[in-house]
Tab-separated table of C-alpha atoms in Angstrom:
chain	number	residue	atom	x	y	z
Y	1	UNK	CA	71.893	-178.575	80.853
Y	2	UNK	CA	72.994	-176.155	78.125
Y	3	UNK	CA	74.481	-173.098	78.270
Y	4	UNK	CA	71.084	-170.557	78.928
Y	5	UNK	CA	69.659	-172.751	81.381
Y	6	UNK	CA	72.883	-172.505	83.148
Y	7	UNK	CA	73.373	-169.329	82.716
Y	8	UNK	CA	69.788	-168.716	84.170
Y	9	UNK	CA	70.947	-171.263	87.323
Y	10	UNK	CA	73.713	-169.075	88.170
Y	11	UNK	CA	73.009	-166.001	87.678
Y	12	UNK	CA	69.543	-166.573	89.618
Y	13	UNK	CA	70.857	-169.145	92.154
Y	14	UNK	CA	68.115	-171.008	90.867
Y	15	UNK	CA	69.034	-174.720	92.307
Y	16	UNK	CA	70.988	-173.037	95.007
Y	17	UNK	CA	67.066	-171.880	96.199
Y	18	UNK	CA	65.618	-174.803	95.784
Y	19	UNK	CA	64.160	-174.391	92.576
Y	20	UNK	CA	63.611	-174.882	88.987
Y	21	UNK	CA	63.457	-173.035	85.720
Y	22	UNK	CA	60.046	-174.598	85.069
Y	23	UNK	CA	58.529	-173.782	88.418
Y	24	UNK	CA	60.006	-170.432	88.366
Y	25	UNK	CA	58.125	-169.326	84.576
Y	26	UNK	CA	55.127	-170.939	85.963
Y	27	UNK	CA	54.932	-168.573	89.134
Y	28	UNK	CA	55.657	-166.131	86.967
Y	29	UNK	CA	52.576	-167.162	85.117
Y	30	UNK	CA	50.487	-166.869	88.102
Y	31	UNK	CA	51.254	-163.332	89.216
Y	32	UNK	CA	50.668	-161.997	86.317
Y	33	UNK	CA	47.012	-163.817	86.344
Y	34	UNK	CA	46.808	-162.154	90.019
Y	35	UNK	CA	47.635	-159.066	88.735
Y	36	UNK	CA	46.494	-158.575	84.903
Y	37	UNK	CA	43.943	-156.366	86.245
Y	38	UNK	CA	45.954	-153.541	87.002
Y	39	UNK	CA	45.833	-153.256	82.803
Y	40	UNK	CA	42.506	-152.173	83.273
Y	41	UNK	CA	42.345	-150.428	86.369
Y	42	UNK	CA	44.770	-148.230	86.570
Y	43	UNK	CA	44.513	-146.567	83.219
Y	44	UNK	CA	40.761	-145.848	84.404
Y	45	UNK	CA	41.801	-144.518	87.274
Y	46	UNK	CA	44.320	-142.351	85.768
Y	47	UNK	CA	42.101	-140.866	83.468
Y	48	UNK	CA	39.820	-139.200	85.994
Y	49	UNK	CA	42.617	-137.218	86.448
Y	50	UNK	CA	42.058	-136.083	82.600
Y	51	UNK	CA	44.917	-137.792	81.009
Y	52	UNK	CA	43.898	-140.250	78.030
Y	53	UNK	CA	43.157	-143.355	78.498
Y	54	UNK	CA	44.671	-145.048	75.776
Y	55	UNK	CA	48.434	-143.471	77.095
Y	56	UNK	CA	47.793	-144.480	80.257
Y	57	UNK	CA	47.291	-147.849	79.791
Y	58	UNK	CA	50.440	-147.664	77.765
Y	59	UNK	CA	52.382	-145.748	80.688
Y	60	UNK	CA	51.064	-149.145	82.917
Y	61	UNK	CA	52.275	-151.406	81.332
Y	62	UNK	CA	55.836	-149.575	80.660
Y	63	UNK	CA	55.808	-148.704	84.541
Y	64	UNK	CA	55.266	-152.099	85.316
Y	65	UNK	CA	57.520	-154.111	83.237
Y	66	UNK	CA	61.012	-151.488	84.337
Y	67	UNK	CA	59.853	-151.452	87.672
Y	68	UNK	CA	59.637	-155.512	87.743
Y	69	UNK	CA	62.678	-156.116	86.163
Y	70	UNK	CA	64.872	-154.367	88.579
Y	71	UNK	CA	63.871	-156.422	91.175
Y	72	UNK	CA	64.448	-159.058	88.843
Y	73	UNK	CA	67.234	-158.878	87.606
Y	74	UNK	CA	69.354	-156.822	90.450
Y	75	UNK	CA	67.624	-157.703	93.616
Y	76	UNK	CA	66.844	-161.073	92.238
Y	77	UNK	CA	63.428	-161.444	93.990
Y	78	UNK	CA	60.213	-163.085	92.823
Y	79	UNK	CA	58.457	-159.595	93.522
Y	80	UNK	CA	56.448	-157.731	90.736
Y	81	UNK	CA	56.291	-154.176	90.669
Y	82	UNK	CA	53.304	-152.161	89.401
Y	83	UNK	CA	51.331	-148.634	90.170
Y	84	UNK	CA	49.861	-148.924	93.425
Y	85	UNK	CA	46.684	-149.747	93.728
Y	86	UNK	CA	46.455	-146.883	96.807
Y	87	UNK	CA	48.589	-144.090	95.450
Y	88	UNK	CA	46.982	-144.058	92.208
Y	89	UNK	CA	43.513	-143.570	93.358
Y	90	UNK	CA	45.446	-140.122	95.443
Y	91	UNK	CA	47.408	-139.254	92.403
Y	92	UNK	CA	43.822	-138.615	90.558
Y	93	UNK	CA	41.553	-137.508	93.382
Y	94	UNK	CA	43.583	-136.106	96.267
Y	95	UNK	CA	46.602	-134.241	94.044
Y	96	UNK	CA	44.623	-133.296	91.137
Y	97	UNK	CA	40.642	-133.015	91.643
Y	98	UNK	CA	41.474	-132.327	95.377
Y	99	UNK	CA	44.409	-129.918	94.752
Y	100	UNK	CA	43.266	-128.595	91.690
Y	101	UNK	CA	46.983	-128.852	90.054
Y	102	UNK	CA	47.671	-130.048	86.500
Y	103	UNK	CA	48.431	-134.147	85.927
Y	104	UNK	CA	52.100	-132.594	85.304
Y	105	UNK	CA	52.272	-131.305	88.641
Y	106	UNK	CA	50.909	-134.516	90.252
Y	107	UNK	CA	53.829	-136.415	88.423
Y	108	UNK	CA	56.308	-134.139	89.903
Y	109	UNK	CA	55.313	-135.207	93.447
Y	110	UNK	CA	55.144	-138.684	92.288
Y	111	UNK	CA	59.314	-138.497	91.457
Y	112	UNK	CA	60.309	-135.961	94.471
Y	113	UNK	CA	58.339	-138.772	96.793
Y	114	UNK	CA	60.377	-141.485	94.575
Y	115	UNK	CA	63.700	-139.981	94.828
Y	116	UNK	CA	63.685	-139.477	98.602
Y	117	UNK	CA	62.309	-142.466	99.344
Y	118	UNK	CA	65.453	-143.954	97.641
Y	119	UNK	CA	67.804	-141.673	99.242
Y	120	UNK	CA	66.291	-143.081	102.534
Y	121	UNK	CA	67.034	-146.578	101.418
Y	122	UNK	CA	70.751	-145.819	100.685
Y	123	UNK	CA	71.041	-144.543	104.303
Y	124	UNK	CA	69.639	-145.553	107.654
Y	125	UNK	CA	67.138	-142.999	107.322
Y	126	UNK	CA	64.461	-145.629	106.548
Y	127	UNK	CA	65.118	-147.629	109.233
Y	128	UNK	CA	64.730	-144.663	111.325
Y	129	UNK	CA	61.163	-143.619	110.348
Y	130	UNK	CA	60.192	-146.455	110.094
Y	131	UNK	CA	60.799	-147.503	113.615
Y	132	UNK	CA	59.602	-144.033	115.254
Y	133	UNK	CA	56.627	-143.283	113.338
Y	134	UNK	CA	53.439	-143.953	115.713
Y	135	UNK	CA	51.746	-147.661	114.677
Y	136	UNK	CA	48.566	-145.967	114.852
Y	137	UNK	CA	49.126	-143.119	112.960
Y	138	UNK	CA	50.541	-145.824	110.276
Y	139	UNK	CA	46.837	-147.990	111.054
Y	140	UNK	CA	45.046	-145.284	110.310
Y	141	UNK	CA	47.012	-144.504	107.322
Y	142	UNK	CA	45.709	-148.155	105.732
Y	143	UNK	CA	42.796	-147.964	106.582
Y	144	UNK	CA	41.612	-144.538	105.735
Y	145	UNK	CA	43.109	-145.221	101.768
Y	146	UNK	CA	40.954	-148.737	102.049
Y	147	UNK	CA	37.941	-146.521	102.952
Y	148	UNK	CA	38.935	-143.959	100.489
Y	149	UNK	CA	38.812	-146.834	97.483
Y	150	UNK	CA	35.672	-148.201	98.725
Y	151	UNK	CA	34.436	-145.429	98.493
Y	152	UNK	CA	35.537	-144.202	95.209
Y	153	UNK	CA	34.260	-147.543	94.261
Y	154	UNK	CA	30.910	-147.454	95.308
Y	155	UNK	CA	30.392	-144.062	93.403
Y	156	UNK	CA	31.451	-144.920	90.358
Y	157	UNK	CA	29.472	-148.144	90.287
Y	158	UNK	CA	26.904	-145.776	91.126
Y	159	UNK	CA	25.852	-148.088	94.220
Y	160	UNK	CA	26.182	-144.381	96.203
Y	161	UNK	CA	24.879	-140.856	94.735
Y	162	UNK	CA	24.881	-137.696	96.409
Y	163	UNK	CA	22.091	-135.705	97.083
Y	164	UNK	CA	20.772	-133.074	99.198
Y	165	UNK	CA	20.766	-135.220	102.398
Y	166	UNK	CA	24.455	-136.074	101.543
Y	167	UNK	CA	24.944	-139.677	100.509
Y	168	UNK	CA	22.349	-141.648	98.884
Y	169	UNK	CA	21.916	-145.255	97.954
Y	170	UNK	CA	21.553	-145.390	94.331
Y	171	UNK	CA	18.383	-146.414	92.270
Y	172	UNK	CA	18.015	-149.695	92.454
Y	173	UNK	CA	15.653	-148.876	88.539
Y	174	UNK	CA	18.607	-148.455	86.931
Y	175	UNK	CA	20.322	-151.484	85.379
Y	176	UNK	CA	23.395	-150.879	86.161
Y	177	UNK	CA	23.187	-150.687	89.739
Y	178	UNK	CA	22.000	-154.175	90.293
Y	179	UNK	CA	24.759	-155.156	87.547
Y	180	UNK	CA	27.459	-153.705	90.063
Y	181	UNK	CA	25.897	-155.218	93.124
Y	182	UNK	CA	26.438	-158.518	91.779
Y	183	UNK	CA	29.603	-158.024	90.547
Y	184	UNK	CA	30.612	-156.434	93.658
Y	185	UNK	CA	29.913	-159.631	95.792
Y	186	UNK	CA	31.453	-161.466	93.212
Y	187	UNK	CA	34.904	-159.685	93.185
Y	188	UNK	CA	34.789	-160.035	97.287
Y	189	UNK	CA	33.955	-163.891	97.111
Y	190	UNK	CA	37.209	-164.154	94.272
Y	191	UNK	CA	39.205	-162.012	97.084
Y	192	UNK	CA	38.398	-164.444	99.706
Y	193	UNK	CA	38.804	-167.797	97.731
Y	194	UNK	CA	41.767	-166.361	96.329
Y	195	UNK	CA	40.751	-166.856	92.847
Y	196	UNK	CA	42.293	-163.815	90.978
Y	197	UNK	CA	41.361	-165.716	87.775
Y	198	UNK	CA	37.843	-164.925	88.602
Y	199	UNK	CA	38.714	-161.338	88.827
Y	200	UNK	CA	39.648	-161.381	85.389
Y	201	UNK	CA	36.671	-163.014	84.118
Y	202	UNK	CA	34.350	-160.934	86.283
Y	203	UNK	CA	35.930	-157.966	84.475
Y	204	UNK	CA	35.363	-159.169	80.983
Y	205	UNK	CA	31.364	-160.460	82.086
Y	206	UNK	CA	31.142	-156.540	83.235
Y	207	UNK	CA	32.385	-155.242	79.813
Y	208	UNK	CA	30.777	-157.518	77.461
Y	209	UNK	CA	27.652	-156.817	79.278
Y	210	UNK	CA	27.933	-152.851	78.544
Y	211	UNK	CA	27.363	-153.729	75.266
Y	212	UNK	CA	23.815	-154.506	75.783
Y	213	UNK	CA	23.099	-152.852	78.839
Y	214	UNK	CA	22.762	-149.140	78.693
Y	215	UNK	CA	24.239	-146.432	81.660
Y	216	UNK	CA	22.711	-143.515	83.030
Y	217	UNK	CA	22.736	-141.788	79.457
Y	218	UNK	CA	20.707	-144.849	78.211
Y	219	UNK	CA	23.169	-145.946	75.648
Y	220	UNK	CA	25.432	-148.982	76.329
Y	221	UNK	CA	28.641	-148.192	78.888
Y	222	UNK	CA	31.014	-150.313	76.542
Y	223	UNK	CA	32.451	-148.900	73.691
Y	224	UNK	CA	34.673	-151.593	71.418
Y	225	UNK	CA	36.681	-150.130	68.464
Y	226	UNK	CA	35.976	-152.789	66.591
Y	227	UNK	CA	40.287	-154.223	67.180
Y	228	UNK	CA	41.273	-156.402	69.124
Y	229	UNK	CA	45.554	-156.000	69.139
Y	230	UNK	CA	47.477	-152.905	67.311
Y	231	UNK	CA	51.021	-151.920	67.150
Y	232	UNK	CA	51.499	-149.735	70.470
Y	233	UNK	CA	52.959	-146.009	69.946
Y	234	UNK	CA	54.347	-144.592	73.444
Y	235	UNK	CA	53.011	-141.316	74.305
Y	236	UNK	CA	56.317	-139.568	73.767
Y	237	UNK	CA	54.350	-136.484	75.323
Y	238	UNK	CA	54.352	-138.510	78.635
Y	239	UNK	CA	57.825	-139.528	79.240
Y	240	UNK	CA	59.451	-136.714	82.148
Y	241	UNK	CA	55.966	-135.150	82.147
Y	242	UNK	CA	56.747	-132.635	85.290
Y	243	UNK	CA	55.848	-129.269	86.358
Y	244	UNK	CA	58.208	-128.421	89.115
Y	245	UNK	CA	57.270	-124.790	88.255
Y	246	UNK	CA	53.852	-125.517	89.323
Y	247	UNK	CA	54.782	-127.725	92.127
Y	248	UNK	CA	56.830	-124.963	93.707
Y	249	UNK	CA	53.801	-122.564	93.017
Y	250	UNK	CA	51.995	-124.627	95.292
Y	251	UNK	CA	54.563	-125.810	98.030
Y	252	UNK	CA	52.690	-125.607	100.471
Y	253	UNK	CA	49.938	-128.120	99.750
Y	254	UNK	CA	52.285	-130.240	97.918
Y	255	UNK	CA	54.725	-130.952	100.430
Y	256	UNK	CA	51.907	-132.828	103.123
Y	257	UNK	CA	50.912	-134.730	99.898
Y	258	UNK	CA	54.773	-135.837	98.877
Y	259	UNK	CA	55.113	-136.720	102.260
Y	260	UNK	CA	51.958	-138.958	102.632
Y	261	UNK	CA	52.911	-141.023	99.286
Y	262	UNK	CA	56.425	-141.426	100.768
Y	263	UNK	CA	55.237	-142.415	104.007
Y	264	UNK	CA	52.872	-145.059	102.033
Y	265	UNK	CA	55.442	-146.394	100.077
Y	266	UNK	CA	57.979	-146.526	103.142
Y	267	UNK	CA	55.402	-149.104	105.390
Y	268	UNK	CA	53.324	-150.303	102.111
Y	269	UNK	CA	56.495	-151.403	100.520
Y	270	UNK	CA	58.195	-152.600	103.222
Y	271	UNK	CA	55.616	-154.655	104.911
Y	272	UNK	CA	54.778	-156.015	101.378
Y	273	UNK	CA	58.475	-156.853	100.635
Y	274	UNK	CA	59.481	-158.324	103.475
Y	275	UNK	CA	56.053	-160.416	104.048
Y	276	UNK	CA	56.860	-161.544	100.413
Y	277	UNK	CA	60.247	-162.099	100.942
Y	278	UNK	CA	59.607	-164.123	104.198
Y	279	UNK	CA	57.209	-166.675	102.636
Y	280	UNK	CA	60.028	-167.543	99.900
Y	281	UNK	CA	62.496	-167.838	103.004
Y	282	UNK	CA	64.490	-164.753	101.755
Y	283	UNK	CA	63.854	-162.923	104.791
Y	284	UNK	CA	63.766	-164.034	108.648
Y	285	UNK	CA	65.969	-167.081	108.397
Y	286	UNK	CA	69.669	-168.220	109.605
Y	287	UNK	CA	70.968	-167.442	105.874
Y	288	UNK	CA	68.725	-164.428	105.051
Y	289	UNK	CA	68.460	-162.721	108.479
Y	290	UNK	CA	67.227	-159.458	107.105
Y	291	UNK	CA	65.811	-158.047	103.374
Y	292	UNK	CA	68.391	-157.018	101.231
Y	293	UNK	CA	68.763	-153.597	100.607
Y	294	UNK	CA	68.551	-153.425	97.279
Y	295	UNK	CA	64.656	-154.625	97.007
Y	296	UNK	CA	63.943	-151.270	99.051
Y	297	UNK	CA	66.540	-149.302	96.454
Y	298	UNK	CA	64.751	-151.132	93.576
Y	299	UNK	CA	61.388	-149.956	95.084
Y	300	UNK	CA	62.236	-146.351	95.586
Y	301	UNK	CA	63.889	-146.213	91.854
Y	302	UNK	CA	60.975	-147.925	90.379
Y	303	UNK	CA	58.831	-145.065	91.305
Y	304	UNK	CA	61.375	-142.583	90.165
Y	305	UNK	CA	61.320	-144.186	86.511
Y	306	UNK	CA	57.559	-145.074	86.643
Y	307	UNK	CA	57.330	-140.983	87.218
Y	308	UNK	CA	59.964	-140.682	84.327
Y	309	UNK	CA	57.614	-142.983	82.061
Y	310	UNK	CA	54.126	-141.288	82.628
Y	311	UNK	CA	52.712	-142.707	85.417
Y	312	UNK	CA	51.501	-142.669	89.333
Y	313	UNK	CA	53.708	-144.280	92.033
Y	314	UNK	CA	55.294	-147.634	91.094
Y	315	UNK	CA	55.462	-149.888	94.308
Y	316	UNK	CA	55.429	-153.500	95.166
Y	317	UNK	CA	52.528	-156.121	94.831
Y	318	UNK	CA	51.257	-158.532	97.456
Y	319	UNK	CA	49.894	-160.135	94.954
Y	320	UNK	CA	53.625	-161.649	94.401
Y	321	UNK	CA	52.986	-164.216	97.098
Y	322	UNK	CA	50.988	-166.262	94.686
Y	323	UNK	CA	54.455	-166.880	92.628
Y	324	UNK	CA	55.721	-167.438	96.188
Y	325	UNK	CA	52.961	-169.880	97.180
Y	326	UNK	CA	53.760	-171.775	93.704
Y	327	UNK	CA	57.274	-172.412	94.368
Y	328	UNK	CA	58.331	-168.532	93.016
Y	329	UNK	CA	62.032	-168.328	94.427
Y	330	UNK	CA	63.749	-165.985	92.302
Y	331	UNK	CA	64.175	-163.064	90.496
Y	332	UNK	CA	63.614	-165.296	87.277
Y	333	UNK	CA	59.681	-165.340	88.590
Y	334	UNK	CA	59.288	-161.920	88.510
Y	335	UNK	CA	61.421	-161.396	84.925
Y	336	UNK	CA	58.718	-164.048	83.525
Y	337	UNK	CA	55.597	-161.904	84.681
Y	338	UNK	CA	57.421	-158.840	83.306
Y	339	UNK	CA	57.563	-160.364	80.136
Y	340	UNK	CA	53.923	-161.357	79.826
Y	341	UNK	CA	53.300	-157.913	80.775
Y	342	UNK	CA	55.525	-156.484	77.758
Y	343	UNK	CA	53.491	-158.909	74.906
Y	344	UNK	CA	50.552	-157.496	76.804
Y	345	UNK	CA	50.656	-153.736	75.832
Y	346	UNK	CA	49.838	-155.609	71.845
Y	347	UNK	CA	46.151	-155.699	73.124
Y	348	UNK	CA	46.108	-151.943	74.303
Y	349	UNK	CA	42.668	-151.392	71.700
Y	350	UNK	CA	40.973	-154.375	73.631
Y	351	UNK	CA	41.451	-152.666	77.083
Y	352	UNK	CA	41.007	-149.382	76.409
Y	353	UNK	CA	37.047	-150.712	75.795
Y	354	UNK	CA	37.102	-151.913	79.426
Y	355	UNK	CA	34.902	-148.936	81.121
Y	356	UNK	CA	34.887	-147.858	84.620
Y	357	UNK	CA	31.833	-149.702	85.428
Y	358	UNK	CA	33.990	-152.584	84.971
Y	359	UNK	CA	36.743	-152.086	87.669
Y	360	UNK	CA	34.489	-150.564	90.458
Y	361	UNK	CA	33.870	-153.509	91.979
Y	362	UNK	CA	37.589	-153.907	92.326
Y	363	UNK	CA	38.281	-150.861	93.821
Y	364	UNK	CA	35.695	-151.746	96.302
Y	365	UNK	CA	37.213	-155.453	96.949
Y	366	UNK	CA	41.187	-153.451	96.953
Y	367	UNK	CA	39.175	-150.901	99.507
Y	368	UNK	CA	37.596	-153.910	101.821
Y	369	UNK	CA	41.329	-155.669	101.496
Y	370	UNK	CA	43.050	-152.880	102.743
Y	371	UNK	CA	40.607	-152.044	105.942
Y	372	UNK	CA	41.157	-155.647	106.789
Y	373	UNK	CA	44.366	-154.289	108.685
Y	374	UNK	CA	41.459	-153.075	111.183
Y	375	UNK	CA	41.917	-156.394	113.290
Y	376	UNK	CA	45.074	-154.646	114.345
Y	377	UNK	CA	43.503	-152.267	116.414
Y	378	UNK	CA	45.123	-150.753	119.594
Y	379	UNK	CA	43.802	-152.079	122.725
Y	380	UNK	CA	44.074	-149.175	124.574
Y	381	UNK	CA	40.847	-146.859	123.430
Y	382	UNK	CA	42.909	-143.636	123.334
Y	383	UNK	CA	45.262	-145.228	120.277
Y	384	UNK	CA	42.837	-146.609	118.830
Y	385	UNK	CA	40.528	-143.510	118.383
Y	386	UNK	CA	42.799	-142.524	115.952
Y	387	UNK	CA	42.489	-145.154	113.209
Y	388	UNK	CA	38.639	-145.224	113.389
Y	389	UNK	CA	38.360	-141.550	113.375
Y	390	UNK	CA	40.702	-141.371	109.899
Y	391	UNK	CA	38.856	-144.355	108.483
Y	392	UNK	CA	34.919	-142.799	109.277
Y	393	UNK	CA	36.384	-139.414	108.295
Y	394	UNK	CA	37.916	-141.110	104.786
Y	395	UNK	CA	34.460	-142.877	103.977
Y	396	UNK	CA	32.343	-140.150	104.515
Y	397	UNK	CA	34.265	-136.787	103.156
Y	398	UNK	CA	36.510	-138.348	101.152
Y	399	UNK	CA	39.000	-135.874	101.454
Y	400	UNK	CA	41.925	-137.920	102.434
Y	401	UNK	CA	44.728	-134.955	103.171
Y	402	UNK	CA	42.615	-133.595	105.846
Y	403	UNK	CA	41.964	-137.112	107.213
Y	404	UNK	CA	45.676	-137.920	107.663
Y	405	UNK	CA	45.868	-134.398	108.903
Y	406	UNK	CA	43.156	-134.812	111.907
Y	407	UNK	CA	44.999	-138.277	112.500
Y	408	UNK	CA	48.198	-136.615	113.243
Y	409	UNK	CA	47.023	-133.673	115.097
Y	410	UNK	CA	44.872	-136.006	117.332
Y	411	UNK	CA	47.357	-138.843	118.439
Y	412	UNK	CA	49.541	-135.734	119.054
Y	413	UNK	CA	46.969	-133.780	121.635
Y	414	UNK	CA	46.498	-137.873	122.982
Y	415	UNK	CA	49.902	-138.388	124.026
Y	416	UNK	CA	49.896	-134.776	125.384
Y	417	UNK	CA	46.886	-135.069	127.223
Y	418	UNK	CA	47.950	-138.549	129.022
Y	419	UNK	CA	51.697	-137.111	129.713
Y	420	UNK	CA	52.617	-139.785	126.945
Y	421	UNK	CA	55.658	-137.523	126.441
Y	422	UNK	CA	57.877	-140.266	125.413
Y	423	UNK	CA	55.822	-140.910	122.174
Y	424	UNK	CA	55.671	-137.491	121.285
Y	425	UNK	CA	59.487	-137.951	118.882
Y	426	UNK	CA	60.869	-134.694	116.718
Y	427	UNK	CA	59.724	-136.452	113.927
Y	428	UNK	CA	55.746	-137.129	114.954
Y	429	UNK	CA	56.547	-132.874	115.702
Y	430	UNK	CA	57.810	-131.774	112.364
Y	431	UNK	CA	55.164	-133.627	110.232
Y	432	UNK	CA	52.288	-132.137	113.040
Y	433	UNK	CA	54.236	-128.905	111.851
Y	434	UNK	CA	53.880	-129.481	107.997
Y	435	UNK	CA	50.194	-130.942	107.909
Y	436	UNK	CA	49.229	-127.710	110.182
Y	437	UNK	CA	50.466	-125.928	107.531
Y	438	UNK	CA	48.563	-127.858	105.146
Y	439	UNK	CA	45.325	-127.347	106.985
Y	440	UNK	CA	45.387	-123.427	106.434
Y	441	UNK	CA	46.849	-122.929	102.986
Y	442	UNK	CA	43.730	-125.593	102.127
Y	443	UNK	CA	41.390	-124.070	104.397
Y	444	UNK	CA	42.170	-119.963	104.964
Y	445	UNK	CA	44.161	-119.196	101.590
């Protein structure tokens, strides 16, 4: 063994895990086939929001490989980090088309959210919400973003229109709509057999097709450049890209929304970390008891620099447990996938062709994942009433802030109602107070 390869043993207690340099670069290998289509997805999503495409996907990529690499290197955990697939989709359509505030503003929530929820993981703070925030409050929270995606998925495939009776099923003349209806029962087959390769592939099919098969304007939906891999230039104009002028402007309405994306990345990331963590045997056994701290420190900052670097709300992937599942043990896993990531960003004129008819059907898949959580219902009808009525209020206004804000003000006038007094906890009271607030600087101002 020479000198790196030890150096690589001890530093990432590599044999001491039960491991092996070559197992660990291959798990590495397979995240990032799991999760290569964030490259796509996120940029697309992130330029609804009007920000350019081409700096997004830049911004991704950067977001990703910092955010990965200090779980890497300092927590030491087969984990990759990347924007969320949830708090992406509310970055574009809940803070800015919902809102109406600038992209700049919508990054300044991003860090406040960031640097709290870090501040929460240097103290017992997080440990505290998370053990006295209602479980159906935090239900309803998963599956009203899953209906949100879906939704946002279905609309851009075109599969759902509006019209004057509301919703519509789209035209099944157009070409593009059968296109997505395959695809879409392709992506959910790849979810189910676990076949993330498949995702990839399904996205490619999708884009080479749109350069034959023509959209709604009747020309074809894919656009290539004619290059395939450039020299990347980082979009200088993105890096600390905040408004807190304009975020202060509008305090009101952006304090609910800070406080849903650091609620989601308090129980996103820590049922993703420690599920993660448990399956490598880092968590839940005689030696590793509990999740070290630092993978919830290394979450919060990664969001904070993600911010700092131009994009939406860096946060741990489930998709990790692949690594996991082939052998993945330490943080040398996640510092492989990190790297694949950074040679990655040389292809940035190949997927900036990749149109938003190509990652619909993902969004609908992510959306169907994430309301699989739904099997966790209460089974007492008065809890439970509160996850369906975010999720059917999620899928059919798609106004997620006022969904989360009907969730809370409901469970609150349950537990009232049936003397549940012990439920009702000063915290479940001051966020009642704040979304309240929300609901009429939105509704009367």
């Amino acid at each position: 063994m020479n000198w790196f390869t030890q150096t690589l043993n001890n530093y990432f207690e590599i044999n001491e895990r039960g491991s092996t340099i070559s197992r660990e670069i291959m798990a590495g290998i397979m995240i990032f086939a799991a999760m290569a289509y964030i490259m796509a997805v996120n940029p697309t999503i992130m330029a609804s929001a009007g920000l350019p495409k081409e700096a997004m996907i830049i911004t991704t990529i950067a977001g990703t490989v910092v955010g990965t690499l200090l779980m890497a290197l300092w927590a030491r955990l087969p984990i990759v980090l990347a924007p969320a697939m949830s708090s992406n989709v509310v970055f574009a359509n809940v803070i800015v088309q919902g809102s109406h505030v600038t992209p700049y503003v919508a990054f300044s929530v991003v860090i406040i959210s960031g640097l709290l929820f870090t501040l929460a993981s240097l103290t017992s703070l997080r440990r505290k919400i998370v053990e006295n925030f209602p479980a159906p409050i935090i239900l309803g929270i998963q599956l009203a973003i899953g209906a949100f995606i879906a939704r946002l998925g279905l609309i851009i495939a075109g599969i759902v229109t509006s019209s004057d009776h509301g919703m519509s099923f789209g035209k099944l003349s157009q070409p593009t709509v059968i296109l997505e209806l395959i695809a879409m029962g392709i992506a959910i087959i790849c979810m189910l057999k676990k076949r993330a390769s498949g995702l990839l592939l399904l996205i490619a099919a999708i884009t080479i097709s749109g350069l034959f098969i023509p959209g709604i304007d009747g020309q074809p939906f894919t656009h290539f450049s004619g290059k395939i891999w450039a020299l990347p230039h980082y979009p200088t104009e993105f890096i600390a890209p905040f408004d807190f002028k304009g975020y202060f402007d509008a305090l009101g309405l952006m304090i609910p929304v800070t406080l849903y994306l650091l609620l989601n990345d308090f129980f996103d990331a820590s049922g993703t970390l420690i599920s993660v963590a448990s399956r490598a045997g880092l968590c839940g056994t005689k030696k590793h008891p509990t999740l070290d701290s630092k993978a919830y420190i290394c979450d919060g900052a990664a969001s904070v620099v993600g911010a700092v670097l131009g994009t939406s709300t860096v946060s741990a992937y489930v998709e990790s447990a692949t690594g996991v599942e082939a052998g993945g043990r330490t943080g040398l896993t996640a510092a492989t996938t990190a790297f694949l990531f950074l040679i990655s960003v040389l292809f940035w004129p190949l997927l900036i062709c990749i149109p938003a008819l190509a990652t619909a059907p993902l969004l609908v898949m992510v959306g169907i994942a994430m309301m699989g959580s739904a099997q966790n219902l209460p089974k007492d009808i008065a809890d439970a009433s509160v996850p369906l009525l975010m999720i059917l209020l999620a899928a059919v206004t798609g106004d997620f802030m006022m969904t989360l804000t009907c969730g809370m003000i409901l469970y609150t006038t349950i537990q009232l109602f049936f003397k549940r007094y012990h439920k009702i906890t000063p915290t479940l009271l001051g966020l009642d107070l704040v979304f309240i607030l929300y609901l009429v600087l939105h509704n009367f101002l």
